XYZ file of C-alpha atoms in Angstrom:
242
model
C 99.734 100.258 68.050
C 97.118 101.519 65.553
C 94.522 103.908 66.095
C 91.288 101.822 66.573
C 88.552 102.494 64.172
C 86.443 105.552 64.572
C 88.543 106.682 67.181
C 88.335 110.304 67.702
C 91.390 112.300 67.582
C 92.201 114.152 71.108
C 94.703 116.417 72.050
C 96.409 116.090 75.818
C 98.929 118.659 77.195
C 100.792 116.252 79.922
C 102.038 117.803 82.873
C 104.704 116.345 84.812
C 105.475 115.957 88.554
C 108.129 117.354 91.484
C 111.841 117.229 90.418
C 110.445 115.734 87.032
C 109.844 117.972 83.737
C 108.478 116.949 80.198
C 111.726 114.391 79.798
C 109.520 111.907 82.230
C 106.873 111.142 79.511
C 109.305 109.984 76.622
C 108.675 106.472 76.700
C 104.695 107.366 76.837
C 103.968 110.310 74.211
C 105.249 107.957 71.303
C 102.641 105.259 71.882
C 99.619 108.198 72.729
C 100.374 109.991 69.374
C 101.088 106.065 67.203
C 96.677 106.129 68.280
C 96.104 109.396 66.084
C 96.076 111.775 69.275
C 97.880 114.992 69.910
C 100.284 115.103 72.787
C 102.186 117.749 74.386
C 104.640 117.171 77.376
C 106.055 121.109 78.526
C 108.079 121.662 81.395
C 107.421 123.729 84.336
C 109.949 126.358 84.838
C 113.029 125.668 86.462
C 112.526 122.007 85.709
C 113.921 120.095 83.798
C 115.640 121.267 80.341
C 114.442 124.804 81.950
C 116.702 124.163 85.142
C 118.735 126.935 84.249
C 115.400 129.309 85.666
C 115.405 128.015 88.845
C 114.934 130.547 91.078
C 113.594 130.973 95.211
C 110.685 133.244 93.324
C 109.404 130.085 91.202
C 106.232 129.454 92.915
C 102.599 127.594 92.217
C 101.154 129.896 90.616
C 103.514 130.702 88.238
C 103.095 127.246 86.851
C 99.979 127.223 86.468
C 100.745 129.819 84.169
C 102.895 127.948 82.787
C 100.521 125.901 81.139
C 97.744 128.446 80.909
C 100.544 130.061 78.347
C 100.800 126.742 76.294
C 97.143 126.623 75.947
C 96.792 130.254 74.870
C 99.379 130.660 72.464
C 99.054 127.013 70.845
C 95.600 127.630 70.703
C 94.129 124.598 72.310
C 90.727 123.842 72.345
C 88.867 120.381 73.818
C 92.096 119.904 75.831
C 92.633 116.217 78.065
C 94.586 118.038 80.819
C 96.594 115.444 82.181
C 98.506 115.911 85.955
C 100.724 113.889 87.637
C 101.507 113.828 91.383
C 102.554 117.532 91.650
C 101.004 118.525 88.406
C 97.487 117.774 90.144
C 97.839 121.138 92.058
C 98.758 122.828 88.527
C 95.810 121.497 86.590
C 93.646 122.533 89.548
C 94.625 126.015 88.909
C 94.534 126.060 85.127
C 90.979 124.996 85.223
C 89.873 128.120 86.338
C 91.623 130.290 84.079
C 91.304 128.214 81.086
C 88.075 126.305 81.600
C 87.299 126.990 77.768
C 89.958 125.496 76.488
C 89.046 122.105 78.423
C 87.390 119.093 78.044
C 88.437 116.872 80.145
C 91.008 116.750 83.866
C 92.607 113.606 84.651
C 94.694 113.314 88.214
C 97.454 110.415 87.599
C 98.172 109.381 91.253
C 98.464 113.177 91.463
C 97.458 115.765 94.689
C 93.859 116.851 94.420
C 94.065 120.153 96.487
C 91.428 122.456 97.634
C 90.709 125.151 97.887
C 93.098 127.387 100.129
C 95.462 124.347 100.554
C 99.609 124.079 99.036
C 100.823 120.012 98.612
C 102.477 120.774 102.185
C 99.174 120.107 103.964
C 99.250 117.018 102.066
C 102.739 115.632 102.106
C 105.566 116.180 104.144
C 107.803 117.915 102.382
C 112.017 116.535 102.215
C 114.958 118.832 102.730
C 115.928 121.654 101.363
C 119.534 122.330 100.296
C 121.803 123.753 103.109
C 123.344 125.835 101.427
C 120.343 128.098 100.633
C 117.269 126.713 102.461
C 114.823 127.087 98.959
C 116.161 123.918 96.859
C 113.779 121.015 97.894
C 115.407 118.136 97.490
C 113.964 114.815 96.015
C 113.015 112.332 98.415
C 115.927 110.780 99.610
C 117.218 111.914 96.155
C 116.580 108.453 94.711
C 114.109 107.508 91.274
C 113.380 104.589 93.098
C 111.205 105.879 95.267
C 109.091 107.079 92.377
C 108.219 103.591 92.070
C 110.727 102.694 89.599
C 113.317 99.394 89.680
C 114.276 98.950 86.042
C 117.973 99.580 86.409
C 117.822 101.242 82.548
C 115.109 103.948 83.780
C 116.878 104.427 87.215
C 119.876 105.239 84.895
C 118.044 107.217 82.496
C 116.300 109.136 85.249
C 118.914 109.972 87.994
C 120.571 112.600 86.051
C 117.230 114.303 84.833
C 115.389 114.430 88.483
C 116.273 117.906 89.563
C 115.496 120.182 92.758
C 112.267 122.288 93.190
C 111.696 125.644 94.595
C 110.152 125.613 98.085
C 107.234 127.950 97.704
C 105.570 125.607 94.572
C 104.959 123.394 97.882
C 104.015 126.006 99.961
C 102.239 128.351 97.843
C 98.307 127.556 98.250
C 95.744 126.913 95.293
C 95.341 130.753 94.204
C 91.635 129.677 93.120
C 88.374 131.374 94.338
C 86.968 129.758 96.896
C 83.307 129.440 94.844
C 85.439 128.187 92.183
C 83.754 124.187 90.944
C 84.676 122.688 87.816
C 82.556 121.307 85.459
C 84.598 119.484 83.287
C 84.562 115.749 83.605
C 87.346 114.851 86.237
C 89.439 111.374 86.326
C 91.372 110.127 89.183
C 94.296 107.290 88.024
C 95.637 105.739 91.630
C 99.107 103.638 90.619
C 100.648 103.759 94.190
C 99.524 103.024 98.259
C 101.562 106.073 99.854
C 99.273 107.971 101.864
C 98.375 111.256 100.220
C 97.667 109.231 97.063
C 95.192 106.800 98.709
C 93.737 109.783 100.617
C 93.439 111.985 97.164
C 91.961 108.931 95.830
C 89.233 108.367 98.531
C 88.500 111.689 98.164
C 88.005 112.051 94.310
C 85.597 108.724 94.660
C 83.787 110.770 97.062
C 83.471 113.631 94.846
C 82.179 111.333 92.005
C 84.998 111.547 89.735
C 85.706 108.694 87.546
C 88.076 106.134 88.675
C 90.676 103.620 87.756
C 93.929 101.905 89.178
C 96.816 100.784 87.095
C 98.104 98.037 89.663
C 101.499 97.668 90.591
C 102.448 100.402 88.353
C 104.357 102.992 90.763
C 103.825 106.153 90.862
C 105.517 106.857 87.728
C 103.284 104.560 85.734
C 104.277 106.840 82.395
C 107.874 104.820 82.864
C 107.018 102.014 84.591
C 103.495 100.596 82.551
C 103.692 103.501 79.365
C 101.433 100.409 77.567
C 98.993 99.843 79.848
C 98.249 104.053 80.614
C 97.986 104.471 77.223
C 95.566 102.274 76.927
C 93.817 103.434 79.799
C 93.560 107.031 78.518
C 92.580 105.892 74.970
C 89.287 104.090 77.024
C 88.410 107.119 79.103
C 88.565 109.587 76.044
C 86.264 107.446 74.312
C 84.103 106.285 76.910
C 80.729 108.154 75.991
C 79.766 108.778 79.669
C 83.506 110.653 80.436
C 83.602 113.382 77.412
């Protein structure tokens, strides 16, 4: 896949989902970056390759300065802030601290929270380990239910999906309540369950842009890397979304 003509080089930071971390978006970034564009995929502590932080202290906002700490010391200007599922409650947050640095907020079948609300008053939330009552477990502890089949990704992914401290779901948007953004704002829907639809509804409502990637899952970045790429490419050039 070859850049298209003209096409302006962006760059995207990429955050990931629950019980995911920057491993989800490996069979995506290569086909974002073969365009021209800059792409970078961190991981949320205690996630992922950082599993070895998890901790019962890990909480909301401390991811969202997660990535408020990628943009400041990589320097990132005219940043594509992608989030998915979970990651829509990061982005949320970064977009008050680092509005500067942004150009753009796209929610991939991600929560849309407001103000004063944690992803608990959206979702139910699954288990938490026995053992120590702070470890939320995955649902049902199954990729599958990320909207994934392909027996080579469920393979690839079971031994990657990892637990997530309870108070990243409980913890609610530490934004100011006056807080609006002003950046351009893109909602991606790729699955039906409930909180999706509903966040979807919602950002129509709000007059963000919107699109669907049918059939795709909620994990479209595995499941259809092609056909969000493409997708992304469009609303980065579209004049009317920049």
């Amino acid at each position: 896949m070859n850049a298209s003509e003209g096409e302006k080089s962006v760059t995207f930071v990429l955050v990931h989902g629950g019980w995911h971390g920057g491993w989800c978006w490996k069979k995506f970034t290569p086909l974002l970056q073969a365009t021209g564009h800059t792409v970078l995929t961190p991981t949320l502590t205690g996630m992922g390759e950082r599993a070895h932080l998890l901790n019962p202290e890990i909480d909301l906002d401390l991811h969202i300065q997660d990535i408020v700490a990628v943009l400041e010391y990589e320097d990132l200007r005219e940043v594509v802030l992608v989030g998915h599922s979970y990651g829509g409650m990061v982005i949320a947050g970064v977009a008050e601290r680092a509005t500067e640095r942004l150009a753009h907020l796209v929610y991939l079948d991600a929560f849309l929270p407001e103000n004063g609300k944690a992803l608990q008053d959206y979702a139910f939330l699954p288990p938490t380990r026995d053992d120590d009552g702070w470890r939320v477990l995955p649902y049902t502890g199954s990729p599958g239910m990320f909207g994934v089949t392909d027996e080579r990704d469920l393979a690839w992914m079971e031994p990657r999906i990892g637990d997530q401290p309870i108070k990243t779901f409980t913890q609610p948007l530490p934004r100011s309540a006056d807080f609006h953004p002003t950046l351009p704002q893109t909602f991606i829907q790729c699955s039906d369950a409930p909180f999706f639809v509903e966040a979807a509804d919602r950002a129509r409502r709000y007059g963000f842009h919107f699109y669907a990637l049918s059939g795709a899952g909620h994990d479209a970045m595995i499941t259809q890397p092609q056909e969000l790429t493409l997708l992304l490419r469009h609303i980065v050039a579209a004049p009317s979304l920049t």
